[in-house]
mmCIF file of C-alpha atoms in Angstrom:
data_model
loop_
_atom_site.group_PDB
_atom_site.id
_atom_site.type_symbol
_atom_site.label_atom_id
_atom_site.label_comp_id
_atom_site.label_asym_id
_atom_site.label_seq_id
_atom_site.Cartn_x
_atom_site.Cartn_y
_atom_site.Cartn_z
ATOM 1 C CA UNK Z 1 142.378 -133.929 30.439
ATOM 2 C CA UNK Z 2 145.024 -130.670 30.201
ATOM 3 C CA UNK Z 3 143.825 -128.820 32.857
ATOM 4 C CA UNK Z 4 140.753 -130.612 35.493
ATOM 5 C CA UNK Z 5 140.028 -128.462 38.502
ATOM 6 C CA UNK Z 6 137.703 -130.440 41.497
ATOM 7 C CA UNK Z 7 136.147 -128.534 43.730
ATOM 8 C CA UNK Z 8 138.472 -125.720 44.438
ATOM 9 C CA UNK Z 9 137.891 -123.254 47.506
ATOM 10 C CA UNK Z 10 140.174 -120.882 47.922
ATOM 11 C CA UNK Z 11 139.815 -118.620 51.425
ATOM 12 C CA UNK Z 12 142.146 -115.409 52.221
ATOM 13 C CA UNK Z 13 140.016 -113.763 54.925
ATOM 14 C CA UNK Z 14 136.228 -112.623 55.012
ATOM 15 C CA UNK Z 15 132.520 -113.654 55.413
ATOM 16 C CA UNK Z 16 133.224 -115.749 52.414
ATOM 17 C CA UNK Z 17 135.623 -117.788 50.034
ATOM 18 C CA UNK Z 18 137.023 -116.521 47.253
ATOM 19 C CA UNK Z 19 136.213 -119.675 45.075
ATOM 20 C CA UNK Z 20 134.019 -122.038 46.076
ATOM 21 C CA UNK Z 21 133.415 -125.667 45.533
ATOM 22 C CA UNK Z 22 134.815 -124.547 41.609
ATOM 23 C CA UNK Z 23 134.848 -127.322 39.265
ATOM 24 C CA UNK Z 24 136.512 -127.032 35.544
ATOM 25 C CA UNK Z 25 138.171 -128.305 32.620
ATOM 26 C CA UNK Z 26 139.953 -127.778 29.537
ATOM 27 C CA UNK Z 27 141.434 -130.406 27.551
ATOM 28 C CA UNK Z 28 144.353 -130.374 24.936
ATOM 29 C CA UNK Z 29 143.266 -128.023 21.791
ATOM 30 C CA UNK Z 30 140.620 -126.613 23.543
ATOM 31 C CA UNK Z 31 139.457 -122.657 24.452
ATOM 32 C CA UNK Z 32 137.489 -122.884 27.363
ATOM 33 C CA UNK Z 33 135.647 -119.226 28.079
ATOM 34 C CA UNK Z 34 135.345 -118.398 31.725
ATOM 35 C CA UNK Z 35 132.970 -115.260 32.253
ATOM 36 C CA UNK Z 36 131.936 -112.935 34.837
ATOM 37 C CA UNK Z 37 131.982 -109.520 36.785
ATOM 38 C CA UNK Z 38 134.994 -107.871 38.060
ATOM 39 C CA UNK Z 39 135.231 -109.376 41.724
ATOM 40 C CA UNK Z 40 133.647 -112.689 40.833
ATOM 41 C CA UNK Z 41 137.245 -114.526 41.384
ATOM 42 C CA UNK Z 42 138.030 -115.171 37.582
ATOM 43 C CA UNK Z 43 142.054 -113.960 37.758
ATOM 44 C CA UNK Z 44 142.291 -116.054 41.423
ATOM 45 C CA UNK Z 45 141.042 -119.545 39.108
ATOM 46 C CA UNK Z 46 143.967 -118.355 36.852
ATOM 47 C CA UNK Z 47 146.252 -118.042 39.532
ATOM 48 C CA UNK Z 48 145.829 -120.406 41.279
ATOM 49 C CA UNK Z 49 146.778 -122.922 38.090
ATOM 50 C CA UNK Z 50 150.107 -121.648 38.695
ATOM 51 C CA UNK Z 51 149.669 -121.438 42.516
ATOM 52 C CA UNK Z 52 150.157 -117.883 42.343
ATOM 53 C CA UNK Z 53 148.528 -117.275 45.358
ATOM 54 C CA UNK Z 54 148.480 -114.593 47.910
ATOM 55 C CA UNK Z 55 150.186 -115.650 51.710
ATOM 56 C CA UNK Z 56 147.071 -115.497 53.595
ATOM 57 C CA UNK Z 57 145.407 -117.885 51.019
ATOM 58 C CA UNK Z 58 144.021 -121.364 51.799
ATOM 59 C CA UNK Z 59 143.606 -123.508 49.236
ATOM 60 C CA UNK Z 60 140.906 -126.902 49.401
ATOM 61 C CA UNK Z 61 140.495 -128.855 46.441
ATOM 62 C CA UNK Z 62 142.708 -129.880 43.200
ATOM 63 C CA UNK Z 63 144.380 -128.213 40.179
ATOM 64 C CA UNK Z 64 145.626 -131.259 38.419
ATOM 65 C CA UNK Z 65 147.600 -129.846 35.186
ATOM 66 C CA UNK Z 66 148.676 -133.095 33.274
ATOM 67 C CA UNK Z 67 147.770 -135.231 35.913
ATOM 68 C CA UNK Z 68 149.732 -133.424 38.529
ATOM 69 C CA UNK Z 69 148.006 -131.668 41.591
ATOM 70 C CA UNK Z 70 149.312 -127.772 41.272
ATOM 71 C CA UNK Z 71 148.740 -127.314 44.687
ATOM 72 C CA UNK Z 72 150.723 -130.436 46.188
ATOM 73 C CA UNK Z 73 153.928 -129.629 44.312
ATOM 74 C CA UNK Z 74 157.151 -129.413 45.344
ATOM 75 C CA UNK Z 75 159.082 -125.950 44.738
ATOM 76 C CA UNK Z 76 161.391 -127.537 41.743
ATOM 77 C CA UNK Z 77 158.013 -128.908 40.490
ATOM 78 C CA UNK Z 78 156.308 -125.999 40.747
ATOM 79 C CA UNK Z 79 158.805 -124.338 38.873
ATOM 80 C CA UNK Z 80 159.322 -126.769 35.860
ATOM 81 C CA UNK Z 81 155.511 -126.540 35.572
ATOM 82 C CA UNK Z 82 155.619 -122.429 35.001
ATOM 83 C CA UNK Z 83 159.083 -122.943 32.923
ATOM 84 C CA UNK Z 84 157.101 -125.127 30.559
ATOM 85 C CA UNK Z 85 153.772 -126.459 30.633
ATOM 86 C CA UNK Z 86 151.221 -123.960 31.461
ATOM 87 C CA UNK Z 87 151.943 -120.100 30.695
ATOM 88 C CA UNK Z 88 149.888 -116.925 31.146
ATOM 89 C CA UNK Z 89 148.839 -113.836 29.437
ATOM 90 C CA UNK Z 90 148.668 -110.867 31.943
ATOM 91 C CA UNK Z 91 145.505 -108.087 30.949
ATOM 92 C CA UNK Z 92 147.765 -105.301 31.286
ATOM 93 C CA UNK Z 93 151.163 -105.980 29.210
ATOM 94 C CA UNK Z 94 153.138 -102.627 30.349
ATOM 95 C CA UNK Z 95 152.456 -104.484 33.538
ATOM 96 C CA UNK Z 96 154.735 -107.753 32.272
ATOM 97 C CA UNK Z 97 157.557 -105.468 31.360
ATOM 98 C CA UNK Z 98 160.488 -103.665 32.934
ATOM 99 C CA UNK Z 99 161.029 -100.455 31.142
ATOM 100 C CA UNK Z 100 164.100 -99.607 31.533
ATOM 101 C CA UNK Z 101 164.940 -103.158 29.441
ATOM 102 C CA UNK Z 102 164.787 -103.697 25.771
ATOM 103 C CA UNK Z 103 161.960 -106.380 24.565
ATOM 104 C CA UNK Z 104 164.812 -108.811 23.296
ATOM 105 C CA UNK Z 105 166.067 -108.980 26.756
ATOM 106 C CA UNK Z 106 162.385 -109.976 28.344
ATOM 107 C CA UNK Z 107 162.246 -112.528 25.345
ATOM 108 C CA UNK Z 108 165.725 -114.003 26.360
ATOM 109 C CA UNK Z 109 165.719 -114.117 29.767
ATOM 110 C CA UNK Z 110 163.066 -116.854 30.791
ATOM 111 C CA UNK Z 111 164.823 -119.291 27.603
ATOM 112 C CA UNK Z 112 168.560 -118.339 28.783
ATOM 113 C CA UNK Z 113 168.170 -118.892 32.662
ATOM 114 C CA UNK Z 114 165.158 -121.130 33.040
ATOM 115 C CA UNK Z 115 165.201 -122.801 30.342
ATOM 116 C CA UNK Z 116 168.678 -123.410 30.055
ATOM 117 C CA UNK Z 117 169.283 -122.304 26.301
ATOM 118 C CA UNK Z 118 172.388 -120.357 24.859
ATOM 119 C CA UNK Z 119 172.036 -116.743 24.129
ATOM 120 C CA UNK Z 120 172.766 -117.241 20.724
ATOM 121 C CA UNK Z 121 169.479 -119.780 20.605
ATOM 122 C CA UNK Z 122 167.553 -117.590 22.896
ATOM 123 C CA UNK Z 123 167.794 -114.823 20.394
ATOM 124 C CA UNK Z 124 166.765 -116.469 17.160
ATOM 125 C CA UNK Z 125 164.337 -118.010 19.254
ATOM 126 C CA UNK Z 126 162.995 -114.719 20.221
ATOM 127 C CA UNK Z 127 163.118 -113.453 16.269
ATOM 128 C CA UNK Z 128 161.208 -116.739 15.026
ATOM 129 C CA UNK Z 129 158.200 -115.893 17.809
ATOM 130 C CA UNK Z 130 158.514 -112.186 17.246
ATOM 131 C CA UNK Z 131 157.815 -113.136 13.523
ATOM 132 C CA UNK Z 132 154.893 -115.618 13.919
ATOM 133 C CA UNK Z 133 152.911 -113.426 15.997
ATOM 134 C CA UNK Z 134 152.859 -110.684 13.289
ATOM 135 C CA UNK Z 135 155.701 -108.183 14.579
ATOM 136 C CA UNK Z 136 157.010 -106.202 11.693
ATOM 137 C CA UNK Z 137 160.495 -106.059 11.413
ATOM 138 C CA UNK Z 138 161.815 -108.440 14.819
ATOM 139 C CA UNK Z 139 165.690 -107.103 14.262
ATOM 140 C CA UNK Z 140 164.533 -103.729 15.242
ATOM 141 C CA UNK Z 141 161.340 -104.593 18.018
ATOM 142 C CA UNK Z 142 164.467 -106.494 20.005
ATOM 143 C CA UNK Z 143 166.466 -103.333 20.688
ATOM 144 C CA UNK Z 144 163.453 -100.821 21.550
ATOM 145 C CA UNK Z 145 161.712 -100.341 24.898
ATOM 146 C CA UNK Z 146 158.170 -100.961 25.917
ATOM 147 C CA UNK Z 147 157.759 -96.992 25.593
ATOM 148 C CA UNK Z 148 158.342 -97.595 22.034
ATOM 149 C CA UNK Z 149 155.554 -99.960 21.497
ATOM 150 C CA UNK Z 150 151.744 -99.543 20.562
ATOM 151 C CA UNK Z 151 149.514 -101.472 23.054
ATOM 152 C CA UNK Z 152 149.151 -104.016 19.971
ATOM 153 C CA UNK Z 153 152.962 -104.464 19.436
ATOM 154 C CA UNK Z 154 153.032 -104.965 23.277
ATOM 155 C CA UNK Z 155 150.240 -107.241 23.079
ATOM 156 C CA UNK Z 156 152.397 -109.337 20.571
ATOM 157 C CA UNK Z 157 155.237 -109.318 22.679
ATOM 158 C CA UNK Z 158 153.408 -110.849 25.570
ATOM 159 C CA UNK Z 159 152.036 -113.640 23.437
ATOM 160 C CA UNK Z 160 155.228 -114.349 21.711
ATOM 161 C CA UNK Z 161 156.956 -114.505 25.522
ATOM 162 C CA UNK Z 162 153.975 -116.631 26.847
ATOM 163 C CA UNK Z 163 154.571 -119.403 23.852
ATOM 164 C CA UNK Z 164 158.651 -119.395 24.211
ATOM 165 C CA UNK Z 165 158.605 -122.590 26.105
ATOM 166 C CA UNK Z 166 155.799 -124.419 23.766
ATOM 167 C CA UNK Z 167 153.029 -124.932 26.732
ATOM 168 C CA UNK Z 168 150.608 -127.192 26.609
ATOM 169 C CA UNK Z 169 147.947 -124.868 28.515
ATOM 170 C CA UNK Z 170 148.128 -120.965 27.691
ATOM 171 C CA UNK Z 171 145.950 -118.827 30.293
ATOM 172 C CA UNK Z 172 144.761 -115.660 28.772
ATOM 173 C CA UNK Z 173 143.599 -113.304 31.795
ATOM 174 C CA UNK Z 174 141.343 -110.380 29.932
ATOM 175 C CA UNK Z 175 144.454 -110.199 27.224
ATOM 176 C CA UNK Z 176 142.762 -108.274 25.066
ATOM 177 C CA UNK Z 177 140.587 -105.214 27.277
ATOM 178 C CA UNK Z 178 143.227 -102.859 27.439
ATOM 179 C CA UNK Z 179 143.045 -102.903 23.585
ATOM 180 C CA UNK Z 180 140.623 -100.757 20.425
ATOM 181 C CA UNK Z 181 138.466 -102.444 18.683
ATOM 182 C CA UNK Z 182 140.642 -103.177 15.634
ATOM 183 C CA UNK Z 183 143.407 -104.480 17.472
ATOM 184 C CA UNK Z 184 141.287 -106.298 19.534
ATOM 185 C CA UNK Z 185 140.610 -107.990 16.627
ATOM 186 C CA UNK Z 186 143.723 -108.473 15.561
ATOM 187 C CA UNK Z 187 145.295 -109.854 18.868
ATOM 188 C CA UNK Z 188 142.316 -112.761 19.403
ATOM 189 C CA UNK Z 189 142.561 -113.761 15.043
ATOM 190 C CA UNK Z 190 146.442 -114.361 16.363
ATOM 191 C CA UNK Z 191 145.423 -116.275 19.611
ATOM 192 C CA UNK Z 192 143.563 -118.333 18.109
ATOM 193 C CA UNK Z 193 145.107 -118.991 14.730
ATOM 194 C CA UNK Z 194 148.076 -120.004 16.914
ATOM 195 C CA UNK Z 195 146.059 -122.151 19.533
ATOM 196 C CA UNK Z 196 144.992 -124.130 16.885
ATOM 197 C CA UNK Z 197 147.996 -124.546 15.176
ATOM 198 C CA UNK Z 198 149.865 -125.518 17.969
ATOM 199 C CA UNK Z 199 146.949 -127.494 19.490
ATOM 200 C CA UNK Z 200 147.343 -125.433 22.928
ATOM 201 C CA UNK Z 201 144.909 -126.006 25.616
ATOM 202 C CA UNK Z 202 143.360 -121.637 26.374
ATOM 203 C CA UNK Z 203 141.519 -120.683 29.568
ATOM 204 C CA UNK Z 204 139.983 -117.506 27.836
ATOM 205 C CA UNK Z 205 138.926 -115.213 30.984
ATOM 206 C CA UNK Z 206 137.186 -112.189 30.059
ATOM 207 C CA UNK Z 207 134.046 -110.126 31.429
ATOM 208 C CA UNK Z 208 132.296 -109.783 27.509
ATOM 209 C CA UNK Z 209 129.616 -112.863 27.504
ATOM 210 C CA UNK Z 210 128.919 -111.870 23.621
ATOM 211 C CA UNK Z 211 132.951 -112.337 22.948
ATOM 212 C CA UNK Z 212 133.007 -115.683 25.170
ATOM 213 C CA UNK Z 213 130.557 -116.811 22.653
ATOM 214 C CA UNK Z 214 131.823 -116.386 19.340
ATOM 215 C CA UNK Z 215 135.524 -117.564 20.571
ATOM 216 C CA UNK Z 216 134.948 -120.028 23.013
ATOM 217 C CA UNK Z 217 134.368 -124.172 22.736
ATOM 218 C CA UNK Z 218 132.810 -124.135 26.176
ATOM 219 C CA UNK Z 219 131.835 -121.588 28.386
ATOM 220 C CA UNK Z 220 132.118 -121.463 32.357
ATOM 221 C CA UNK Z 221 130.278 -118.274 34.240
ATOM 222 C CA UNK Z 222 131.008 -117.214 37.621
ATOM 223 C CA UNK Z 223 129.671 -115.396 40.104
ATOM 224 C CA UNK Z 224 130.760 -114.658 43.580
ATOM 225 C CA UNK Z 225 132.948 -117.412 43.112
ATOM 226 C CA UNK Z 226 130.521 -119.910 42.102
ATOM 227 C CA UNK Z 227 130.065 -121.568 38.564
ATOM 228 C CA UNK Z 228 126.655 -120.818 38.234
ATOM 229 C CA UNK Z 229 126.171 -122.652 34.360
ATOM 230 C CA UNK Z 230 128.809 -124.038 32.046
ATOM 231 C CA UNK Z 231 128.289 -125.318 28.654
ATOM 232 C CA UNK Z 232 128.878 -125.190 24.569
ATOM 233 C CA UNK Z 233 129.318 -121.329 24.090
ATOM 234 C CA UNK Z 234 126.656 -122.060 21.113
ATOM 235 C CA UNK Z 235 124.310 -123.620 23.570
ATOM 236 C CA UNK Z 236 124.348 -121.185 26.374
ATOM 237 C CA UNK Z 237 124.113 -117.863 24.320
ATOM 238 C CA UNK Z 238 121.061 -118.837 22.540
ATOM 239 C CA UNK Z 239 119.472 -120.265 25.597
ATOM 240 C CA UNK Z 240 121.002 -119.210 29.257
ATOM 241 C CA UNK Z 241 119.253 -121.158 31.898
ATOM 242 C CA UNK Z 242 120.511 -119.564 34.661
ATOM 243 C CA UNK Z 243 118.880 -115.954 35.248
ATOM 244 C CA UNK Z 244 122.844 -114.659 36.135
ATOM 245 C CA UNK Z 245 123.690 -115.441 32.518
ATOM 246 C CA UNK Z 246 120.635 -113.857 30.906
ATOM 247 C CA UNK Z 247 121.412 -110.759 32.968
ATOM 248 C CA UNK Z 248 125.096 -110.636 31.426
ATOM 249 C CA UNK Z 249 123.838 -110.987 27.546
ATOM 250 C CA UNK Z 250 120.655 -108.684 27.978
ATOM 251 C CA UNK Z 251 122.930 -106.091 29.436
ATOM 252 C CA UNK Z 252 125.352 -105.875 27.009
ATOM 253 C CA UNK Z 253 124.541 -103.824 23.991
ATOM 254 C CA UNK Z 254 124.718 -105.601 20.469
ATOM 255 C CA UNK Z 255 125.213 -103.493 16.781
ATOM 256 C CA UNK Z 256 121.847 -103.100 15.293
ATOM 257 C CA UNK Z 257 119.774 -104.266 18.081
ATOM 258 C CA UNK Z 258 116.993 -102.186 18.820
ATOM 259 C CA UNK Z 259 116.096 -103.728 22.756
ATOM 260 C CA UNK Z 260 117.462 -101.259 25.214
ATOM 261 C CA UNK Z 261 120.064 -102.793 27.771
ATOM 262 C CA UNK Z 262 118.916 -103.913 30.839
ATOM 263 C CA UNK Z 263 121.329 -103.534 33.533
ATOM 264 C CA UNK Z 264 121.421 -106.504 36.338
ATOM 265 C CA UNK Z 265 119.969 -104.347 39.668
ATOM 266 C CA UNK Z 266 122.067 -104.167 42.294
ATOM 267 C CA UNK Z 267 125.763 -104.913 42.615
ATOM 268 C CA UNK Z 268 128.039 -108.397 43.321
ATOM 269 C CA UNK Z 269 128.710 -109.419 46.978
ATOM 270 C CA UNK Z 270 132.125 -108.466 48.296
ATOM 271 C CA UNK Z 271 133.868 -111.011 50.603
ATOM 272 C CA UNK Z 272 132.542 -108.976 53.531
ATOM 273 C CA UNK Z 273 128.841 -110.207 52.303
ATOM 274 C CA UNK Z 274 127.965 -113.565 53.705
ATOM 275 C CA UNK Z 275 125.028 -115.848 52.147
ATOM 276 C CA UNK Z 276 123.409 -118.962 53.275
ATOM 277 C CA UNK Z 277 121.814 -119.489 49.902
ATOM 278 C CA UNK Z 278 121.875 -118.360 46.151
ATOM 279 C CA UNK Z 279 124.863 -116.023 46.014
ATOM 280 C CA UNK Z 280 122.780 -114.051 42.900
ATOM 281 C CA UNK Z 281 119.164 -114.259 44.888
ATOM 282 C CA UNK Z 282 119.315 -110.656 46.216
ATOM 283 C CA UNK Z 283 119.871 -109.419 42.365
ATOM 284 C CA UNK Z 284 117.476 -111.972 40.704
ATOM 285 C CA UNK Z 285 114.196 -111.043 39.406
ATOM 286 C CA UNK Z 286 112.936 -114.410 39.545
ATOM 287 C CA UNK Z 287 113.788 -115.850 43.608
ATOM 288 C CA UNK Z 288 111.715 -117.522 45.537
ATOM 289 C CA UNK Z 289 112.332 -118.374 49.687
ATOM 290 C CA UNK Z 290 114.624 -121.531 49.187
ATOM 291 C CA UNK Z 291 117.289 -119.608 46.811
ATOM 292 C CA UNK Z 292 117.905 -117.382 50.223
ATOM 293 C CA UNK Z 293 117.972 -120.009 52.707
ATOM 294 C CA UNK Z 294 119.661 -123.051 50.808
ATOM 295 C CA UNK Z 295 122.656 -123.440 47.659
ATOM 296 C CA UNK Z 296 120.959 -123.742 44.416
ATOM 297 C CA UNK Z 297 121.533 -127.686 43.486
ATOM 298 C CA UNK Z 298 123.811 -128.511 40.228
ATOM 299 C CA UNK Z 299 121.306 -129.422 37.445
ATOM 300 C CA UNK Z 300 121.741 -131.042 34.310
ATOM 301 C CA UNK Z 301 120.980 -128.903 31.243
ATOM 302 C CA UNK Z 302 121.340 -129.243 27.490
ATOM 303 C CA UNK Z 303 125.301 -129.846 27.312
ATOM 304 C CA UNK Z 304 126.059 -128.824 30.929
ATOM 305 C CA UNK Z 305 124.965 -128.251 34.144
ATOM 306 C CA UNK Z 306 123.582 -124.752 36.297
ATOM 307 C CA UNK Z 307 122.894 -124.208 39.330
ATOM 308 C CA UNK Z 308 119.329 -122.775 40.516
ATOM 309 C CA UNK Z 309 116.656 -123.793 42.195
ATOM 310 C CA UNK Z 310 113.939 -122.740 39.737
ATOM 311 C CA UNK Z 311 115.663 -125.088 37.081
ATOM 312 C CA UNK Z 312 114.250 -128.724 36.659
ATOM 313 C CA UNK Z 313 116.496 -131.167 35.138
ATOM 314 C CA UNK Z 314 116.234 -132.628 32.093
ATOM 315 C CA UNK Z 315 116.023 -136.084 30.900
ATOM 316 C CA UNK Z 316 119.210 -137.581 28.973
ATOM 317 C CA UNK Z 317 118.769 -137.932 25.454
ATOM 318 C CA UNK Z 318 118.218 -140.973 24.248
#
């Protein structure tokens, strides 16, 4: 397996963890989706695959990358394992860029001084990735600045840094919300024409079920730092089991569907909010007294697991 995370809880102060008990995988040529709300710890999984933790944070658990445990590293292991194995695109990518430096110097940089390559290399390096993500015209893109650049081209410049060292595991925090429609589009038909051709490994984090769906293998969703369901994308968006997931799809709106949205009541815990039980019971239509005083159980479902009391497991098939 790529990527296998085992039971991960991750605690930086309040009435609750971040992540807890978080179990995951992706394996090699693979997009793993990994839904949710804003708050419900979906950048801190990412993170935390490159131990890109805050201070105060306390990690239990294991991020094995490879085989190796991310969070028992050394520092010059941590480092060859951001230089070239797993790599991550940022939501924001004015964020990933100084602007007061031309794009081919944020290409260069990481291959000339991390990766040890000439500048002469670095650069046609930085033209061949400039050209296979779709940039028009590479020569020129190298000398501008980020002011210079659409949110698109940006977009493309991100993606082209992120695959400069070949990584086995590419991390794609929300990569594409700060994006229209059509170049949306545009940026996950690259993503994924060039996951597949290089056989990359793709955490796909994002907060649009509908989009997990259609572009995902398997799907993971999270709440309060819980996996409340995983399983085939196909799978769980024809038939959520867990009431949390059939919140998220009947509140987003669809083209041509008539049903009006129905917003989940209520809002997500902060880390301030402690629980004994169900982390989704005070939101959920359908609780009952044990999903406020006890954790829902992990139940096997068609493909997967979720986790909720009202769930009864189902037999293996035969």
């Amino acid at each position: 397996m790529l990527l296998e995370i085992r039971n991960l809880t991750i605690e930086a102060g309040g009435n609750r963890p971040i992540l807890r008990d978080v179990a995951l995988s992706v394996a090699r040529g693979e997009v793993v989706g990994l839904v949710g709300e804003s708050g419900s710890g979906k950048s801190t999984i990412a993170r935390a695959v490159l131990r890109l933790l805050p201070q105060n944070a306390a990690a239990r658990g294991q991020v094995l990358v490879e085989g190796q445990d991310v969070l028992s590293l050394d520092d010059g292991g941590l480092r060859s394992l951001r230089a070239a194995t797993v790599s991550m695109i940022y939501q924001d990518p004015r964020s990933s860029l100084n602007p007061v430096r031309r794009i081919g110097d944020f290409l260069t940089e990481r291959m000339v001084h991390t990766l040890g390559r000439g500048r002469k290399e670095a650069r046609g390096r930085a033209l061949e990735l400039l050209a296979a993500v779709g940039m028009r015209d590479p020569e020129l893109r190298m000398r501008q600045y980020p002011h210079e650049l659409s949110g698109g081209m940006l977009q493309r410049v991100v993606i082209a840094a992120a695959l400069a060292a070949d990584p086995a595991l590419l991390l794609a925090d929300e990569a594409t919300s700060a994006l229209d429609v059509t170049t949306q589009a545009e940026t996950l038909a690259l993503l994924r024409g060039v996951q597949a051709e290089r056989e990359l490994g793709m955490l796909f984090i994002t907060h649009d079920l509908h989009l997990a769906a259609a572009y995902c293998d398997r799907i993971y969703v999270l709440y309060a730092g819980t996996v409340v369901e995983s399983r085939p994308a196909s799978a769980l968006f024809a038939d959520p089991r867990h009431p949390y997931t059939a919140g998220l799809l009947a509140c987003t709106p669809e083209l041509g569907d008539p049903r009006p949205i129905k917003p989940i009541p209520g809002r997500p815990p902060s880390l301030d909010d402690a629980f004994a039980g169900c982390p989704f019971a005070p939101r959920c239509a359908h609780a009952v007294a044990a999903c406020a005083s006890s954790p829902p159980p992990s139940v096997a479902v068609e493909g997967g697991s979720a986790a909720c009391h009202l769930i009864k497991e189902e037999a293996p098939a035969c």
